[in-house]
Amino acid sequence: TSQEMVRLRLCLEKITRNDETIAQSIPLRWMALLDEMNQKRASEDRNYIQLGVVRKMALGVGIPQHNEQDQALSLFHARGMIVHLTATETLKSMIIINPQWLINAFGKIIRDRSLHRLDAGEFQHVGLDNDLILAFQKGVASRDLLDYLWSDEPVEFLIDLMKRTMLLSDWGYSNEPSYLIPSLLESGFD
């Protein structure tokens, strides 16, 4: 209802006003770095940028020290402007400048089959029909299936991110690399 929306808005405003980081001064060179990253996203239709490229951009806008670059990236991440995780070298090496891309990538495998159907014929044509069945019946996705679903995407990064966020885990009961994706498991017991 509209009354609930007003209460929600007032609550969000109160939280925002009490957040000390909102009033934090941000150096203009940090904003110039964010502008450079957004420009790259717009001009090259990019979803992510390698850390090395961002470091060069930072040098170009007057941020030579890695420590200050990392502080800027951390703030941008905390504010939801980018996604930059640092738990592993694989995750640290990439800055996501289009967070919707992650949702789209995850949605290629984590999906409700009754709402978002995949073309079984396509997977049969490329020899992944059994992999598709295994994924959606047992919740175990082969590396080959992930490679196919995420073609032209950084598969290692996506797997590492899904591991770190507990969306998948290694499945060691197969000769081929495979992963358990709990959200694909059917509810109930066989």
mmCIF file of N, CA, C and O in Angstrom, residues 106-158:
data_model
loop_
_atom_site.group_PDB
_atom_site.id
_atom_site.type_symbol
_atom_site.label_atom_id
_atom_site.label_comp_id
_atom_site.label_asym_id
_atom_site.label_seq_id
_atom_site.Cartn_x
_atom_site.Cartn_y
_atom_site.Cartn_z
ATOM 1 N N PHE A 106 24.564 -16.133 -14.123
ATOM 2 C CA PHE A 106 24.092 -17.143 -13.171
ATOM 3 C C PHE A 106 22.755 -17.724 -13.615
ATOM 4 O O PHE A 106 22.480 -18.903 -13.431
ATOM 5 N N GLY A 107 21.921 -16.879 -14.204
ATOM 6 C CA GLY A 107 20.601 -17.323 -14.655
ATOM 7 C C GLY A 107 20.646 -18.321 -15.805
ATOM 8 O O GLY A 107 19.653 -18.980 -16.094
ATOM 9 N N LYS A 108 21.791 -18.454 -16.438
ATOM 10 C CA LYS A 108 21.914 -19.452 -17.502
ATOM 11 C C LYS A 108 21.929 -20.857 -16.945
ATOM 12 O O LYS A 108 21.607 -21.806 -17.652
ATOM 13 N N ILE A 109 22.321 -21.006 -15.680
ATOM 14 C CA ILE A 109 22.326 -22.331 -15.069
ATOM 15 C C ILE A 109 21.340 -22.413 -13.893
ATOM 16 O O ILE A 109 20.664 -23.411 -13.732
ATOM 17 N N ILE A 110 21.255 -21.388 -13.077
ATOM 18 C CA ILE A 110 20.320 -21.397 -11.944
ATOM 19 C C ILE A 110 19.002 -20.829 -12.451
ATOM 20 O O ILE A 110 18.864 -19.630 -12.640
ATOM 21 N N ARG A 111 18.065 -21.728 -12.678
ATOM 22 C CA ARG A 111 16.806 -21.310 -13.293
ATOM 23 C C ARG A 111 15.701 -22.258 -12.892
ATOM 24 O O ARG A 111 15.944 -23.399 -12.535
ATOM 25 N N ASP A 112 14.507 -21.780 -12.986
ATOM 26 C CA ASP A 112 13.327 -22.605 -12.751
ATOM 27 C C ASP A 112 12.928 -23.202 -14.096
ATOM 28 O O ASP A 112 12.509 -22.486 -15.004
ATOM 29 N N ARG A 113 13.095 -24.504 -14.212
ATOM 30 C CA ARG A 113 12.824 -25.173 -15.498
ATOM 31 C C ARG A 113 11.395 -24.984 -15.975
ATOM 32 O O ARG A 113 11.134 -24.972 -17.170
ATOM 33 N N SER A 114 10.467 -24.839 -15.055
ATOM 34 C CA SER A 114 9.076 -24.693 -15.481
ATOM 35 C C SER A 114 8.811 -23.314 -16.073
ATOM 36 O O SER A 114 7.873 -23.140 -16.845
ATOM 37 N N LEU A 115 9.646 -22.340 -15.734
ATOM 38 C CA LEU A 115 9.457 -20.980 -16.253
ATOM 39 C C LEU A 115 10.417 -20.641 -17.384
ATOM 40 O O LEU A 115 10.069 -19.902 -18.299
ATOM 41 N N HIS A 116 11.628 -21.153 -17.302
ATOM 42 C CA HIS A 116 12.669 -20.809 -18.260
ATOM 43 C C HIS A 116 13.229 -22.090 -18.867
ATOM 44 O O HIS A 116 14.195 -22.645 -18.383
ATOM 45 N N ARG A 117 12.618 -22.505 -19.905
ATOM 46 C CA ARG A 117 12.999 -23.768 -20.528
ATOM 47 C C ARG A 117 14.228 -23.609 -21.418
ATOM 48 O O ARG A 117 14.454 -22.565 -22.012
ATOM 49 N N LEU A 118 14.997 -24.679 -21.467
ATOM 50 C CA LEU A 118 16.127 -24.756 -22.385
ATOM 51 C C LEU A 118 15.743 -25.680 -23.529
ATOM 52 O O LEU A 118 14.938 -26.600 -23.345
ATOM 53 N N ASP A 119 16.325 -25.454 -24.685
ATOM 54 C CA ASP A 119 16.049 -26.277 -25.859
ATOM 55 C C ASP A 119 16.870 -27.562 -25.767
ATOM 56 O O ASP A 119 18.071 -27.566 -26.036
ATOM 57 N N ALA A 120 16.222 -28.659 -25.369
ATOM 58 C CA ALA A 120 16.907 -29.944 -25.200
ATOM 59 C C ALA A 120 17.566 -30.390 -26.499
ATOM 60 O O ALA A 120 18.643 -30.993 -26.481
ATOM 61 N N GLY A 121 16.958 -30.078 -27.633
ATOM 62 C CA GLY A 121 17.522 -30.442 -28.932
ATOM 63 C C GLY A 121 18.878 -29.795 -29.168
ATOM 64 O O GLY A 121 19.779 -30.402 -29.746
ATOM 65 N N GLU A 122 19.022 -28.559 -28.736
ATOM 66 C CA GLU A 122 20.299 -27.856 -28.880
ATOM 67 C C GLU A 122 21.396 -28.581 -28.100
ATOM 68 O O GLU A 122 22.507 -28.776 -28.599
ATOM 69 N N PHE A 123 21.071 -29.014 -26.895
ATOM 70 C CA PHE A 123 22.062 -29.695 -26.065
ATOM 71 C C PHE A 123 22.351 -31.100 -26.587
ATOM 72 O O PHE A 123 23.477 -31.583 -26.488
ATOM 73 N N GLN A 124 21.346 -31.732 -27.168
ATOM 74 C CA GLN A 124 21.561 -33.043 -27.779
ATOM 75 C C GLN A 124 22.485 -32.893 -28.985
ATOM 76 O O GLN A 124 23.397 -33.698 -29.185
ATOM 77 N N HIS A 125 22.271 -31.836 -29.755
ATOM 78 C CA HIS A 125 23.077 -31.576 -30.955
ATOM 79 C C HIS A 125 24.564 -31.413 -30.624
ATOM 80 O O HIS A 125 25.422 -31.824 -31.397
ATOM 81 N N VAL A 126 24.865 -30.807 -29.474
ATOM 82 C CA VAL A 126 26.267 -30.589 -29.109
ATOM 83 C C VAL A 126 26.796 -31.670 -28.155
ATOM 84 O O VAL A 126 27.912 -31.561 -27.638
ATOM 85 N N GLY A 127 25.989 -32.694 -27.916
ATOM 86 C CA GLY A 127 26.435 -33.821 -27.095
ATOM 87 C C GLY A 127 26.380 -33.585 -25.601
ATOM 88 O O GLY A 127 27.071 -34.262 -24.842
ATOM 89 N N LEU A 128 25.555 -32.643 -25.173
ATOM 90 C CA LEU A 128 25.447 -32.335 -23.751
ATOM 91 C C LEU A 128 24.072 -32.676 -23.171
ATOM 92 O O LEU A 128 23.710 -32.186 -22.101
ATOM 93 N N ASP A 129 23.318 -33.511 -23.870
ATOM 94 C CA ASP A 129 21.971 -33.834 -23.398
ATOM 95 C C ASP A 129 22.005 -34.541 -22.045
ATOM 96 O O ASP A 129 21.216 -34.230 -21.146
ATOM 97 N N ASN A 130 22.929 -35.484 -21.847
ATOM 98 C CA ASN A 130 23.023 -36.168 -20.550
ATOM 99 C C ASN A 130 23.494 -35.218 -19.456
ATOM 100 O O ASN A 130 23.042 -35.314 -18.309
ATOM 101 N N ASP A 131 24.385 -34.289 -19.819
ATOM 102 C CA ASP A 131 24.856 -33.289 -18.849
ATOM 103 C C ASP A 131 23.699 -32.393 -18.404
ATOM 104 O O ASP A 131 23.587 -32.066 -17.215
ATOM 105 N N LEU A 132 22.853 -32.024 -19.335
ATOM 106 C CA LEU A 132 21.704 -31.181 -19.016
ATOM 107 C C LEU A 132 20.735 -31.921 -18.091
ATOM 108 O O LEU A 132 20.254 -31.355 -17.102
ATOM 109 N N ILE A 133 20.482 -33.185 -18.395
ATOM 110 C CA ILE A 133 19.586 -33.986 -17.564
ATOM 111 C C ILE A 133 20.152 -34.119 -16.152
ATOM 112 O O ILE A 133 19.435 -33.939 -15.162
ATOM 113 N N LEU A 134 21.436 -34.425 -16.054
ATOM 114 C CA LEU A 134 22.086 -34.570 -14.749
ATOM 115 C C LEU A 134 21.989 -33.277 -13.941
ATOM 116 O O LEU A 134 21.706 -33.300 -12.737
ATOM 117 N N ALA A 135 22.180 -32.149 -14.608
ATOM 118 C CA ALA A 135 22.126 -30.858 -13.916
ATOM 119 C C ALA A 135 20.739 -30.599 -13.342
ATOM 120 O O ALA A 135 20.605 -30.191 -12.184
ATOM 121 N N PHE A 136 19.731 -30.849 -14.131
ATOM 122 C CA PHE A 136 18.392 -30.481 -13.679
ATOM 123 C C PHE A 136 17.654 -31.584 -12.933
ATOM 124 O O PHE A 136 16.612 -31.333 -12.346
ATOM 125 N N GLN A 137 18.189 -32.782 -12.909
ATOM 126 C CA GLN A 137 17.583 -33.839 -12.104
ATOM 127 C C GLN A 137 18.350 -34.084 -10.811
ATOM 128 O O GLN A 137 17.747 -34.391 -9.790
ATOM 129 N N LYS A 138 19.667 -33.957 -10.855
ATOM 130 C CA LYS A 138 20.486 -34.254 -9.677
ATOM 131 C C LYS A 138 21.225 -33.031 -9.129
ATOM 132 O O LYS A 138 21.897 -33.129 -8.114
ATOM 133 N N GLY A 139 21.155 -31.913 -9.839
ATOM 134 C CA GLY A 139 21.829 -30.707 -9.366
ATOM 135 C C GLY A 139 23.336 -30.728 -9.571
ATOM 136 O O GLY A 139 24.056 -29.966 -8.939
ATOM 137 N N VAL A 140 23.815 -31.592 -10.473
ATOM 138 C CA VAL A 140 25.252 -31.705 -10.724
ATOM 139 C C VAL A 140 25.531 -31.254 -12.157
ATOM 140 O O VAL A 140 25.064 -31.864 -13.115
ATOM 141 N N ALA A 141 26.299 -30.167 -12.270
ATOM 142 C CA ALA A 141 26.614 -29.603 -13.591
ATOM 143 C C ALA A 141 28.042 -29.965 -13.966
ATOM 144 O O ALA A 141 28.975 -29.778 -13.182
ATOM 145 N N SER A 142 28.208 -30.481 -15.162
ATOM 146 C CA SER A 142 29.553 -30.794 -15.655
ATOM 147 C C SER A 142 30.260 -29.506 -16.067
ATOM 148 O O SER A 142 29.625 -28.499 -16.389
ATOM 149 N N ARG A 143 31.574 -29.570 -16.073
ATOM 150 C CA ARG A 143 32.352 -28.420 -16.530
ATOM 151 C C ARG A 143 32.034 -28.140 -17.996
ATOM 152 O O ARG A 143 31.942 -26.977 -18.422
ATOM 153 N N ASP A 144 31.838 -29.207 -18.784
ATOM 154 C CA ASP A 144 31.503 -29.031 -20.198
ATOM 155 C C ASP A 144 30.198 -28.249 -20.360
ATOM 156 O O ASP A 144 30.079 -27.383 -21.229
ATOM 157 N N LEU A 145 29.209 -28.560 -19.515
ATOM 158 C CA LEU A 145 27.935 -27.840 -19.583
ATOM 159 C C LEU A 145 28.125 -26.369 -19.248
ATOM 160 O O LEU A 145 27.605 -25.489 -19.950
ATOM 161 N N LEU A 146 28.884 -26.088 -18.194
ATOM 162 C CA LEU A 146 29.134 -24.687 -17.823
ATOM 163 C C LEU A 146 29.910 -23.956 -18.909
ATOM 164 O O LEU A 146 29.611 -22.802 -19.227
ATOM 165 N N ASP A 147 30.906 -24.644 -19.492
ATOM 166 C CA ASP A 147 31.651 -24.031 -20.599
ATOM 167 C C ASP A 147 30.718 -23.671 -21.755
ATOM 168 O O ASP A 147 30.853 -22.605 -22.368
ATOM 169 N N TYR A 148 29.771 -24.553 -22.043
ATOM 170 C CA TYR A 148 28.844 -24.307 -23.147
ATOM 171 C C TYR A 148 27.873 -23.164 -22.805
ATOM 172 O O TYR A 148 27.666 -22.261 -23.614
ATOM 173 N N LEU A 149 27.297 -23.214 -21.606
ATOM 174 C CA LEU A 149 26.340 -22.175 -21.212
ATOM 175 C C LEU A 149 26.998 -20.805 -21.107
ATOM 176 O O LEU A 149 26.378 -19.790 -21.406
ATOM 177 N N TRP A 150 28.246 -20.786 -20.676
ATOM 178 C CA TRP A 150 28.959 -19.529 -20.490
ATOM 179 C C TRP A 150 29.985 -19.301 -21.589
ATOM 180 O O TRP A 150 31.028 -18.676 -21.356
ATOM 181 N N SER A 151 29.717 -19.769 -22.788
ATOM 182 C CA SER A 151 30.664 -19.548 -23.883
ATOM 183 C C SER A 151 30.936 -18.049 -24.007
ATOM 184 O O SER A 151 30.050 -17.225 -23.813
ATOM 185 N N ASP A 152 32.166 -17.708 -24.295
ATOM 186 C CA ASP A 152 32.614 -16.314 -24.419
ATOM 187 C C ASP A 152 32.554 -15.542 -23.102
ATOM 188 O O ASP A 152 32.562 -14.320 -23.107
ATOM 189 N N GLU A 153 32.468 -16.229 -21.989
ATOM 190 C CA GLU A 153 32.478 -15.589 -20.679
ATOM 191 C C GLU A 153 33.661 -16.145 -19.887
ATOM 192 O O GLU A 153 34.155 -17.231 -20.186
ATOM 193 N N PRO A 154 34.106 -15.445 -18.853
ATOM 194 C CA PRO A 154 35.224 -15.935 -18.030
ATOM 195 C C PRO A 154 34.746 -17.034 -17.073
ATOM 196 O O PRO A 154 34.372 -16.770 -15.934
ATOM 197 N N VAL A 155 34.769 -18.253 -17.544
ATOM 198 C CA VAL A 155 34.204 -19.392 -16.811
ATOM 199 C C VAL A 155 34.878 -19.582 -15.457
ATOM 200 O O VAL A 155 34.196 -19.798 -14.447
ATOM 201 N N GLU A 156 36.208 -19.498 -15.410
ATOM 202 C CA GLU A 156 36.914 -19.690 -14.136
ATOM 203 C C GLU A 156 36.459 -18.663 -13.106
ATOM 204 O O GLU A 156 36.266 -18.993 -11.934
ATOM 205 N N PHE A 157 36.296 -17.421 -13.535
ATOM 206 C CA PHE A 157 35.837 -16.371 -12.630
ATOM 207 C C PHE A 157 34.437 -16.689 -12.115
ATOM 208 O O PHE A 157 34.175 -16.589 -10.912
ATOM 209 N N LEU A 158 33.534 -17.060 -13.011
ATOM 210 C CA LEU A 158 32.155 -17.339 -12.613
ATOM 211 C C LEU A 158 32.081 -18.529 -11.660
ATOM 212 O O LEU A 158 31.334 -18.500 -10.672
#
